[in-house]
Structure formats: structure tokens, C-alpha cells
mmCIF file of C-alpha atoms and ligand atoms in Angstrom:
data_model
loop_
_atom_site.group_PDB
_atom_site.id
_atom_site.type_symbol
_atom_site.label_atom_id
_atom_site.label_comp_id
_atom_site.label_asym_id
_atom_site.label_seq_id
_atom_site.Cartn_x
_atom_site.Cartn_y
_atom_site.Cartn_z
ATOM 1 C CA UNK V 1 22.929 -11.256 77.735
ATOM 2 C CA UNK V 2 23.140 -13.544 74.690
ATOM 3 C CA UNK V 3 26.444 -16.023 74.671
ATOM 4 C CA UNK V 4 29.203 -14.076 72.441
ATOM 5 C CA UNK V 5 29.906 -17.788 70.902
ATOM 6 C CA UNK V 6 26.299 -18.000 69.803
ATOM 7 C CA UNK V 7 26.126 -14.417 68.242
ATOM 8 C CA UNK V 8 29.310 -15.105 66.179
ATOM 9 C CA UNK V 9 28.041 -18.379 64.962
ATOM 10 C CA UNK V 10 24.699 -16.972 63.900
ATOM 11 C CA UNK V 11 26.495 -13.824 62.222
ATOM 12 C CA UNK V 12 28.323 -16.410 59.887
ATOM 13 C CA UNK V 13 25.107 -18.020 58.797
ATOM 14 C CA UNK V 14 23.115 -14.583 57.964
ATOM 15 C CA UNK V 15 23.087 -13.989 54.264
ATOM 16 C CA UNK V 16 23.490 -17.449 53.504
ATOM 17 C CA UNK V 17 21.924 -19.068 50.715
ATOM 18 C CA UNK V 18 20.115 -22.575 50.384
ATOM 19 C CA UNK V 19 19.542 -24.559 47.201
ATOM 20 C CA UNK V 20 16.348 -25.244 45.384
ATOM 21 C CA UNK V 21 13.272 -26.898 46.480
ATOM 22 C CA UNK V 22 11.236 -27.945 43.642
ATOM 23 C CA UNK V 23 7.421 -28.418 42.879
ATOM 24 C CA UNK V 24 6.110 -31.642 42.812
ATOM 25 C CA UNK V 25 3.330 -30.900 40.066
ATOM 26 C CA UNK V 26 3.176 -28.052 37.523
ATOM 27 C CA UNK V 27 0.696 -25.471 38.262
ATOM 28 C CA UNK V 28 -2.457 -27.327 37.125
ATOM 29 C CA UNK V 29 -6.250 -26.634 37.276
ATOM 30 C CA UNK V 30 -7.381 -29.238 39.769
ATOM 31 C CA UNK V 31 -5.164 -28.188 42.614
ATOM 32 C CA UNK V 32 -6.308 -24.182 41.792
ATOM 33 C CA UNK V 33 -9.983 -25.358 41.557
ATOM 34 C CA UNK V 34 -9.732 -27.120 44.836
ATOM 35 C CA UNK V 35 -7.773 -24.288 46.710
ATOM 36 C CA UNK V 36 -10.359 -21.831 45.239
ATOM 37 C CA UNK V 37 -13.258 -23.990 46.650
ATOM 38 C CA UNK V 38 -11.610 -24.333 50.002
ATOM 39 C CA UNK V 39 -10.724 -20.569 50.477
ATOM 40 C CA UNK V 40 -14.027 -19.455 49.070
ATOM 41 C CA UNK V 41 -12.527 -17.795 46.048
ATOM 42 C CA UNK V 42 -14.635 -17.291 42.938
ATOM 43 C CA UNK V 43 -12.635 -15.069 40.856
ATOM 44 C CA UNK V 44 -13.263 -16.671 37.268
ATOM 45 C CA UNK V 45 -9.898 -15.981 35.838
ATOM 46 C CA UNK V 46 -8.607 -18.659 37.952
ATOM 47 C CA UNK V 47 -11.075 -21.348 37.024
ATOM 48 C CA UNK V 48 -13.117 -20.349 33.932
ATOM 49 C CA UNK V 49 -10.715 -20.605 30.846
ATOM 50 C CA UNK V 50 -13.274 -19.197 28.693
ATOM 51 C CA UNK V 51 -13.613 -16.107 30.621
ATOM 52 C CA UNK V 52 -9.637 -15.793 31.576
ATOM 53 C CA UNK V 53 -8.937 -15.962 27.727
ATOM 54 C CA UNK V 54 -10.475 -12.441 27.414
ATOM 55 C CA UNK V 55 -8.883 -11.341 30.663
ATOM 56 C CA UNK V 56 -5.702 -9.355 31.413
ATOM 57 C CA UNK V 57 -3.584 -12.349 31.542
ATOM 58 C CA UNK V 58 -4.699 -14.058 28.474
ATOM 59 C CA UNK V 59 -5.475 -17.409 29.976
ATOM 60 C CA UNK V 60 -5.836 -19.186 33.353
ATOM 61 C CA UNK V 61 -3.582 -18.084 36.341
ATOM 62 C CA UNK V 62 -3.119 -19.486 39.668
ATOM 63 C CA UNK V 63 -4.248 -17.089 42.357
ATOM 64 C CA UNK V 64 -1.193 -15.326 43.755
ATOM 65 C CA UNK V 65 -1.728 -16.382 47.141
ATOM 66 C CA UNK V 66 -1.016 -19.918 46.202
ATOM 67 C CA UNK V 67 2.255 -19.315 45.624
ATOM 68 C CA UNK V 68 3.840 -21.352 48.267
ATOM 69 C CA UNK V 69 1.327 -24.209 47.506
ATOM 70 C CA UNK V 70 3.184 -25.377 44.666
ATOM 71 C CA UNK V 71 6.477 -26.020 46.319
ATOM 72 C CA UNK V 72 4.888 -27.822 49.431
ATOM 73 C CA UNK V 73 6.108 -31.067 50.929
ATOM 74 C CA UNK V 74 2.624 -32.753 51.025
ATOM 75 C CA UNK V 75 1.507 -34.934 53.622
ATOM 76 C CA UNK V 76 4.658 -36.226 54.713
ATOM 77 C CA UNK V 77 7.551 -33.965 56.379
ATOM 78 C CA UNK V 78 10.482 -33.157 54.265
ATOM 79 C CA UNK V 79 8.885 -35.142 51.276
ATOM 80 C CA UNK V 80 10.224 -33.009 48.350
ATOM 81 C CA UNK V 81 11.000 -34.301 44.704
ATOM 82 C CA UNK V 82 14.121 -35.287 43.282
ATOM 83 C CA UNK V 83 16.944 -32.881 42.913
ATOM 84 C CA UNK V 84 15.762 -30.613 45.704
ATOM 85 C CA UNK V 85 18.461 -29.677 48.306
ATOM 86 C CA UNK V 86 19.114 -31.679 51.235
ATOM 87 C CA UNK V 87 20.219 -28.439 53.071
ATOM 88 C CA UNK V 88 18.022 -27.303 56.069
ATOM 89 C CA UNK V 89 17.339 -23.651 55.780
ATOM 90 C CA UNK V 90 16.311 -23.695 59.410
ATOM 91 C CA UNK V 91 19.712 -24.593 60.562
ATOM 92 C CA UNK V 92 19.991 -21.263 62.659
ATOM 93 C CA UNK V 93 17.077 -22.022 64.667
ATOM 94 C CA UNK V 94 18.658 -25.589 65.778
ATOM 95 C CA UNK V 95 21.801 -23.178 66.421
ATOM 96 C CA UNK V 96 19.847 -20.934 68.656
ATOM 97 C CA UNK V 97 18.043 -23.806 70.259
ATOM 98 C CA UNK V 98 21.266 -25.341 71.372
ATOM 99 C CA UNK V 99 22.071 -22.334 73.731
ATOM 100 C CA UNK V 100 18.824 -22.711 75.387
ATOM 101 C CA UNK V 101 15.960 -20.855 73.321
ATOM 102 C CA UNK V 102 13.956 -23.772 73.063
ATOM 103 C CA UNK V 103 10.679 -22.384 71.969
ATOM 104 C CA UNK V 104 9.221 -20.825 68.959
ATOM 105 C CA UNK V 105 6.402 -18.907 67.386
ATOM 106 C CA UNK V 106 5.733 -17.549 63.895
ATOM 107 C CA UNK V 107 5.580 -13.988 63.918
ATOM 108 C CA UNK V 108 4.624 -13.059 60.502
ATOM 109 C CA UNK V 109 4.787 -13.859 56.875
ATOM 110 C CA UNK V 110 4.614 -11.582 53.737
ATOM 111 C CA UNK V 111 4.083 -12.621 50.008
ATOM 112 C CA UNK V 112 5.197 -10.159 47.288
ATOM 113 C CA UNK V 113 4.462 -11.084 43.393
ATOM 114 C CA UNK V 114 6.547 -10.342 40.218
ATOM 115 C CA UNK V 115 4.258 -11.596 37.977
ATOM 116 C CA UNK V 116 1.129 -14.066 37.636
ATOM 117 C CA UNK V 117 2.079 -18.010 37.419
ATOM 118 C CA UNK V 118 0.455 -19.659 34.497
ATOM 119 C CA UNK V 119 -0.916 -23.557 34.068
ATOM 120 C CA UNK V 120 1.950 -25.944 32.873
ATOM 121 C CA UNK V 121 4.665 -23.587 34.767
ATOM 122 C CA UNK V 122 7.006 -25.484 37.082
ATOM 123 C CA UNK V 123 8.032 -23.371 40.191
ATOM 124 C CA UNK V 124 10.963 -24.098 42.697
ATOM 125 C CA UNK V 125 12.344 -21.875 45.308
ATOM 126 C CA UNK V 126 15.355 -21.055 47.151
ATOM 127 C CA UNK V 127 15.884 -19.630 50.707
ATOM 128 C CA UNK V 128 17.950 -17.120 52.133
ATOM 129 C CA UNK V 129 18.296 -16.094 55.934
ATOM 130 C CA UNK V 130 17.763 -12.543 55.629
ATOM 131 C CA UNK V 131 18.483 -11.528 59.115
ATOM 132 C CA UNK V 132 18.574 -12.589 62.768
ATOM 133 C CA UNK V 133 17.937 -9.610 65.134
ATOM 134 C CA UNK V 134 19.518 -8.558 68.309
ATOM 135 C CA UNK V 135 18.600 -10.534 71.428
ATOM 136 C CA UNK V 136 15.106 -8.861 72.564
ATOM 137 C CA UNK V 137 12.754 -9.700 75.343
ATOM 138 C CA UNK V 138 8.963 -9.546 74.904
ATOM 139 C CA UNK V 139 5.894 -10.740 76.827
ATOM 140 C CA UNK V 140 6.543 -14.360 75.443
ATOM 141 C CA UNK V 141 10.250 -14.310 76.803
ATOM 142 C CA UNK V 142 13.920 -13.487 75.322
ATOM 143 C CA UNK V 143 15.332 -14.667 72.350
ATOM 144 C CA UNK V 144 15.836 -13.650 68.408
ATOM 145 C CA UNK V 145 13.839 -12.801 65.236
ATOM 146 C CA UNK V 146 14.901 -14.775 62.791
ATOM 147 C CA UNK V 147 13.928 -13.724 58.980
ATOM 148 C CA UNK V 148 13.735 -16.277 56.070
ATOM 149 C CA UNK V 149 13.155 -15.131 52.660
ATOM 150 C CA UNK V 150 11.912 -17.875 49.989
ATOM 151 C CA UNK V 151 12.494 -16.718 46.517
ATOM 152 C CA UNK V 152 10.138 -18.429 43.930
ATOM 153 C CA UNK V 153 11.123 -18.707 40.190
ATOM 154 C CA UNK V 154 9.732 -20.624 37.133
ATOM 155 C CA UNK V 155 12.163 -22.830 35.250
ATOM 156 C CA UNK V 156 12.424 -21.648 31.749
ATOM 157 C CA UNK V 157 15.175 -22.743 28.835
ATOM 158 C CA UNK V 158 15.876 -19.545 28.424
ATOM 159 C CA UNK V 159 16.355 -18.553 31.818
ATOM 160 C CA UNK V 160 14.626 -18.962 35.131
ATOM 161 C CA UNK V 161 11.977 -16.068 35.995
ATOM 162 C CA UNK V 162 11.312 -14.845 39.520
ATOM 163 C CA UNK V 163 7.718 -14.965 40.179
ATOM 164 C CA UNK V 164 7.342 -14.000 43.904
ATOM 165 C CA UNK V 165 8.705 -13.931 47.212
ATOM 166 C CA UNK V 166 7.518 -15.117 50.758
ATOM 167 C CA UNK V 167 9.014 -13.771 53.720
ATOM 168 C CA UNK V 168 8.633 -15.624 56.980
ATOM 169 C CA UNK V 169 9.668 -14.569 60.428
ATOM 170 C CA UNK V 170 9.717 -16.376 63.736
ATOM 171 C CA UNK V 171 10.748 -15.417 67.059
ATOM 172 C CA UNK V 172 12.967 -18.176 68.678
ATOM 173 C CA UNK V 173 13.183 -17.775 72.262
ATOM 174 C CA UNK V 174 13.323 -18.872 76.104
ATOM 175 C CA UNK V 175 9.931 -18.728 77.653
ATOM 176 C CA UNK V 176 9.611 -16.085 80.477
ATOM 177 C CA UNK V 177 7.506 -18.667 82.422
ATOM 178 C CA UNK V 178 10.253 -21.339 82.160
ATOM 179 C CA UNK V 179 12.984 -18.895 83.467
ATOM 180 C CA UNK V 180 11.339 -18.113 86.497
ATOM 181 C CA UNK V 181 10.255 -21.526 87.374
ATOM 182 C CA UNK V 182 13.764 -22.569 87.111
ATOM 183 C CA UNK V 183 14.924 -19.720 89.137
ATOM 184 C CA UNK V 184 12.220 -19.841 91.521
ATOM 185 C CA UNK V 185 12.869 -21.464 94.911
ATOM 186 C CA UNK V 186 10.580 -24.507 95.434
ATOM 187 C CA UNK V 187 8.512 -23.315 98.293
ATOM 188 C CA UNK V 188 7.571 -20.379 96.024
ATOM 189 C CA UNK V 189 6.254 -22.797 93.208
ATOM 190 C CA UNK V 190 2.812 -21.037 92.276
ATOM 191 C CA UNK V 191 -0.311 -22.386 93.413
ATOM 192 C CA UNK V 192 -1.515 -25.248 91.110
ATOM 193 C CA UNK V 193 -4.001 -24.178 88.522
ATOM 194 C CA UNK V 194 -7.512 -24.686 88.778
ATOM 195 C CA UNK V 195 -10.162 -25.909 86.380
ATOM 196 C CA UNK V 196 -12.111 -22.999 84.726
ATOM 197 C CA UNK V 197 -15.728 -22.993 85.997
ATOM 198 C CA UNK V 198 -18.563 -23.278 83.378
ATOM 199 C CA UNK V 199 -20.425 -19.915 82.870
ATOM 200 C CA UNK V 200 -23.895 -20.968 84.488
ATOM 201 C CA UNK V 201 -27.012 -19.407 82.824
ATOM 202 C CA UNK V 202 -30.710 -20.051 83.446
ATOM 203 C CA UNK V 203 -30.609 -22.443 80.449
ATOM 204 C CA UNK V 204 -27.654 -24.569 81.806
ATOM 205 C CA UNK V 205 -28.083 -24.215 85.447
ATOM 206 C CA UNK V 206 -29.992 -27.461 85.604
ATOM 207 C CA UNK V 207 -27.396 -29.333 83.874
ATOM 208 C CA UNK V 208 -24.534 -28.336 86.274
ATOM 209 C CA UNK V 209 -26.825 -28.899 89.502
ATOM 210 C CA UNK V 210 -27.535 -32.500 88.266
ATOM 211 C CA UNK V 211 -23.739 -33.135 87.827
ATOM 212 C CA UNK V 212 -23.295 -32.043 91.447
ATOM 213 C CA UNK V 213 -26.053 -34.792 92.264
ATOM 214 C CA UNK V 214 -24.368 -37.313 90.077
ATOM 215 C CA UNK V 215 -27.225 -37.156 87.480
ATOM 216 C CA UNK V 216 -26.765 -36.641 83.795
ATOM 217 C CA UNK V 217 -29.790 -34.508 83.029
ATOM 218 C CA UNK V 218 -30.855 -33.822 79.214
ATOM 219 C CA UNK V 219 -33.087 -30.828 78.502
ATOM 220 C CA UNK V 220 -36.524 -31.903 77.267
ATOM 221 C CA UNK V 221 -39.117 -29.760 75.002
ATOM 222 C CA UNK V 222 -42.399 -29.808 77.174
ATOM 223 C CA UNK V 223 -44.521 -29.395 73.936
ATOM 224 C CA UNK V 224 -42.987 -31.845 71.480
ATOM 225 C CA UNK V 225 -40.763 -34.303 73.744
ATOM 226 C CA UNK V 226 -37.627 -33.499 71.474
ATOM 227 C CA UNK V 227 -34.319 -33.704 73.567
ATOM 228 C CA UNK V 228 -31.848 -31.352 73.112
ATOM 229 C CA UNK V 229 -27.963 -30.661 74.052
ATOM 230 C CA UNK V 230 -26.323 -28.680 74.808
ATOM 231 C CA UNK V 231 -29.035 -26.501 76.679
ATOM 232 C CA UNK V 232 -30.717 -23.810 74.992
ATOM 233 C CA UNK V 233 -34.068 -21.588 75.443
ATOM 234 C CA UNK V 234 -35.836 -22.803 72.597
ATOM 235 C CA UNK V 235 -36.839 -26.196 70.861
ATOM 236 C CA UNK V 236 -35.391 -26.140 67.272
ATOM 237 C CA UNK V 237 -38.142 -28.675 66.261
ATOM 238 C CA UNK V 238 -41.176 -26.810 67.577
ATOM 239 C CA UNK V 239 -39.914 -23.668 68.720
ATOM 240 C CA UNK V 240 -41.374 -23.852 72.106
ATOM 241 C CA UNK V 241 -39.707 -22.047 75.235
ATOM 242 C CA UNK V 242 -41.365 -24.708 77.484
ATOM 243 C CA UNK V 243 -38.769 -27.256 78.748
ATOM 244 C CA UNK V 244 -38.032 -29.846 81.602
ATOM 245 C CA UNK V 245 -35.468 -32.433 81.744
ATOM 246 C CA UNK V 246 -34.828 -36.153 81.984
ATOM 247 C CA UNK V 247 -32.232 -38.015 83.525
ATOM 248 C CA UNK V 248 -30.017 -39.746 81.098
ATOM 249 C CA UNK V 249 -28.794 -43.605 81.588
ATOM 250 C CA UNK V 250 -25.271 -42.298 81.363
ATOM 251 C CA UNK V 251 -24.701 -44.961 78.708
ATOM 252 C CA UNK V 252 -23.718 -43.904 75.127
ATOM 253 C CA UNK V 253 -21.199 -44.718 72.546
ATOM 254 C CA UNK V 254 -17.850 -42.934 71.345
ATOM 255 C CA UNK V 255 -18.946 -41.042 68.084
ATOM 256 C CA UNK V 256 -15.705 -39.113 67.742
ATOM 257 C CA UNK V 257 -12.768 -37.900 69.818
ATOM 258 C CA UNK V 258 -9.519 -36.012 69.838
ATOM 259 C CA UNK V 259 -6.723 -36.145 71.922
ATOM 260 C CA UNK V 260 -4.937 -33.054 73.034
ATOM 261 C CA UNK V 261 -1.364 -33.142 73.324
ATOM 262 C CA UNK V 262 -0.616 -29.709 72.938
ATOM 263 C CA UNK V 263 -0.646 -26.922 74.355
ATOM 264 C CA UNK V 264 -0.388 -28.665 77.692
ATOM 265 C CA UNK V 265 -2.516 -26.424 79.682
ATOM 266 C CA UNK V 266 -2.864 -26.737 83.200
ATOM 267 C CA UNK V 267 -4.598 -28.325 85.231
ATOM 268 C CA UNK V 268 -5.396 -31.021 82.491
ATOM 269 C CA UNK V 269 -3.590 -34.574 82.511
ATOM 270 C CA UNK V 270 -1.755 -34.692 79.011
ATOM 271 C CA UNK V 271 -2.325 -36.289 76.795
ATOM 272 C CA UNK V 272 -6.120 -35.190 77.175
ATOM 273 C CA UNK V 273 -8.564 -37.509 75.527
ATOM 274 C CA UNK V 274 -11.855 -35.733 74.754
ATOM 275 C CA UNK V 275 -14.945 -37.345 73.267
ATOM 276 C CA UNK V 276 -17.875 -36.579 71.493
ATOM 277 C CA UNK V 277 -20.555 -39.170 72.982
ATOM 278 C CA UNK V 278 -24.008 -40.045 71.624
ATOM 279 C CA UNK V 279 -26.010 -41.284 74.557
ATOM 280 C CA UNK V 280 -28.503 -43.742 74.067
ATOM 281 C CA UNK V 281 -31.129 -41.446 74.280
ATOM 282 C CA UNK V 282 -30.087 -40.245 70.977
ATOM 283 C CA UNK V 283 -28.350 -36.709 71.838
ATOM 284 C CA UNK V 284 -24.673 -36.007 71.754
ATOM 285 C CA UNK V 285 -22.141 -34.269 74.357
ATOM 286 C CA UNK V 286 -18.789 -33.452 74.496
ATOM 287 C CA UNK V 287 -16.963 -34.989 77.864
ATOM 288 C CA UNK V 288 -13.462 -35.959 78.932
ATOM 289 C CA UNK V 289 -12.765 -39.580 78.711
ATOM 290 C CA UNK V 290 -11.385 -41.353 81.496
ATOM 291 C CA UNK V 291 -9.843 -44.868 81.894
ATOM 292 C CA UNK V 292 -8.591 -45.187 77.904
ATOM 293 C CA UNK V 293 -5.534 -45.572 76.328
ATOM 294 C CA UNK V 294 -4.758 -43.530 73.035
ATOM 295 C CA UNK V 295 -4.567 -46.615 71.061
ATOM 296 C CA UNK V 296 -7.501 -48.269 72.745
ATOM 297 C CA UNK V 297 -9.898 -45.539 71.611
ATOM 298 C CA UNK V 298 -12.515 -46.974 68.925
ATOM 299 C CA UNK V 299 -15.269 -44.915 67.322
ATOM 300 C CA UNK V 300 -18.811 -46.645 68.467
ATOM 301 C CA UNK V 301 -17.279 -48.214 71.626
ATOM 302 C CA UNK V 302 -19.742 -48.340 74.587
ATOM 303 C CA UNK V 303 -19.154 -45.804 77.502
ATOM 304 C CA UNK V 304 -20.613 -44.992 80.906
ATOM 305 C CA UNK V 305 -20.735 -41.665 82.615
ATOM 306 C CA UNK V 306 -19.346 -41.421 86.035
ATOM 307 C CA UNK V 307 -18.728 -37.938 87.916
ATOM 308 C CA UNK V 308 -15.494 -36.676 89.360
ATOM 309 C CA UNK V 309 -15.238 -33.703 91.501
ATOM 310 C CA UNK V 310 -12.444 -31.193 90.556
ATOM 311 C CA UNK V 311 -11.267 -28.432 92.899
ATOM 312 C CA UNK V 312 -13.761 -29.605 95.660
ATOM 313 C CA UNK V 313 -16.320 -27.778 93.867
ATOM 314 C CA UNK V 314 -16.818 -28.487 90.138
ATOM 315 C CA UNK V 315 -18.470 -31.933 89.415
ATOM 316 C CA UNK V 316 -18.314 -33.087 85.821
ATOM 317 C CA UNK V 317 -19.303 -35.837 83.854
ATOM 318 C CA UNK V 318 -16.516 -38.001 82.549
ATOM 319 C CA UNK V 319 -16.790 -41.506 80.043
ATOM 320 C CA UNK V 320 -15.368 -44.500 80.863
ATOM 321 C CA UNK V 321 -15.334 -47.695 78.610
ATOM 322 C CA UNK V 322 -17.197 -50.648 79.666
ATOM 323 C CA UNK V 323 -16.882 -54.180 78.451
ATOM 324 C CA UNK V 324 -18.583 -55.022 75.187
HETATM 325 ZN ZN1 ZN I 401 -40.440 -28.958 70.837
#
């Protein structure tokens, strides 16, 4: 049962209008071209001026789905053009959160369009807190569906014109698992999660058996001696199905990496650094990094394999930095 104080505070916010957020740039051809390229859109009405001149809009228009693009903040959070509101249209989420509903998940988004947007037009939007539903319990937990509507306009001297709307709905909730954990007595704590086991096939069995023996084995084509990883049934170089394996030295360098911060999936440590390692034999493989600090990771740094056994059954190669 939701706190009555929360419900009454939420009710006073529903229907509230928040001020304008302006677009940094007028609708322009370079952004349209790049967006179309990235999204795989090849409609010439958006990019070919000569074609568009004879089209239904009499000139180039922006793809409707770009509506939100024009008014985005850019690379840095909350970086909006001068004149934009400093009101926070998400204040209701903060309010709900204060009552213990800490998590949020985007549920759905709907775009609707009033008219095309033309090159050179400058957009802004205003936000309305459309609704906050009654407290509901879903598979994720218990909380509230919050719906915001951003109405987009083009500025015109003779009066601004609406061009489209973006509806955005989130579920602000208290996770089911967190609640259970808080209520459960300590002795009923769930068993510690184990590492998922790899799927072992006829192509990959040698690799995992090698790990169990503390060897890093790399598949080698018997016909042309090309090394390959991850293991596969056929040589991509000469198409031979014949292969054996060689033991790698275990030395390599960091070709690339990611550091997983979220989600914090058990049983992994977080943050969880994962490397793409280029072995000195020339193939690359993905493996966990150990003995590293986030700020100490550097592309090209020298690494050495070591094997660690997890859950008393799974031996995995991990890579640790070695002195230069
Ligand atoms: Zn081959």
C-alpha cells in the first residue's frame, strides 16, 4: 500500500507543464545525412534536394523519427541552449524515489507527428506530466507507471506551430528481489550464484580441457597451419576441416577492453574488467582481466595468462599485467 503522503504529493504534480527546451541547431542537412547513414535510411526525400523538390513536401524534410534528435542535450548531461528551462520535468521520479522506489525502467515511447519538419526550422519542446498510475505490482517489483509527453514546436514569428509529440513512459519501482532480501532472515540467504558454464561442443572441448590442465590451446589448421580463435569447424583461410591445436605462450597485449559497471550480475566482481587480448601468436581472445586498476588499463600493455578455478569445476584463463 503506497504512502498516502506520497500519493497526495504526486497528485499535485500531475498535469504540470514544464518550460521550453530549445534545439541547439536548426534542422540541417549534415545531421539528417549522418542520421540516415547510421540508421540505414535511404529515402531520397531526406537527402537528395533535387529529388525532394519534386516530392510531396516541395523540398528536403527531416525524417519524422528524428523529432527528438533536434532537441537533445548533446554529449554532456543537461547541456541545453540558452533560454531553455531549468525546471526538471522528472521531479516526480525523485519524489517517488524518496519513498523507497529506487529503480526505474523505460516502458514505452510513442512518437506522433503533426507535420513534416523542414530544413532551417528551429524546434523546442515543452513537457507535461501526463499521468502517474496507481501503485502496481509487476514481475519487476511494485511501483508507478509515469507518463510524460514532450510536445515539439517550430518557432514562427506569426505563431509557433506544433510538429509532433513524444510520449515517454517509465516504471518507477521498488525491486521485488530487494524487498525479499530485506525481509528474509540472514540464515535463509539464497545460495551464492555460480558462474555459468560454457557450452562445450566438439569444436571447443579441447580449449576447455586445456584450461583444466593450465594450458592455453589455440586451434590450428592442419592443412595451412593458420591459427584461429574462437574455435570453429573449418579454416577460413583454406577451408580445410582438419585441425589440431598448439599451446600458446600465454603472453599477449591488451588490444581493447571494457569495464562492466552495471548491471551487477552475480557472481562477477564489479567493476568487471574484460579484455580483448592479442596473443603473441597473432590471434585474439576475450578474457577477464585480473590484478588491474581501472585507471591502470592501457591499450598495448603486456599481459600474461593465469588460470583460476571457479566453483571448484570451471577453469578460466585470466590475464594479468606484467612488468614492461
Ligand atoms: Zn587452413
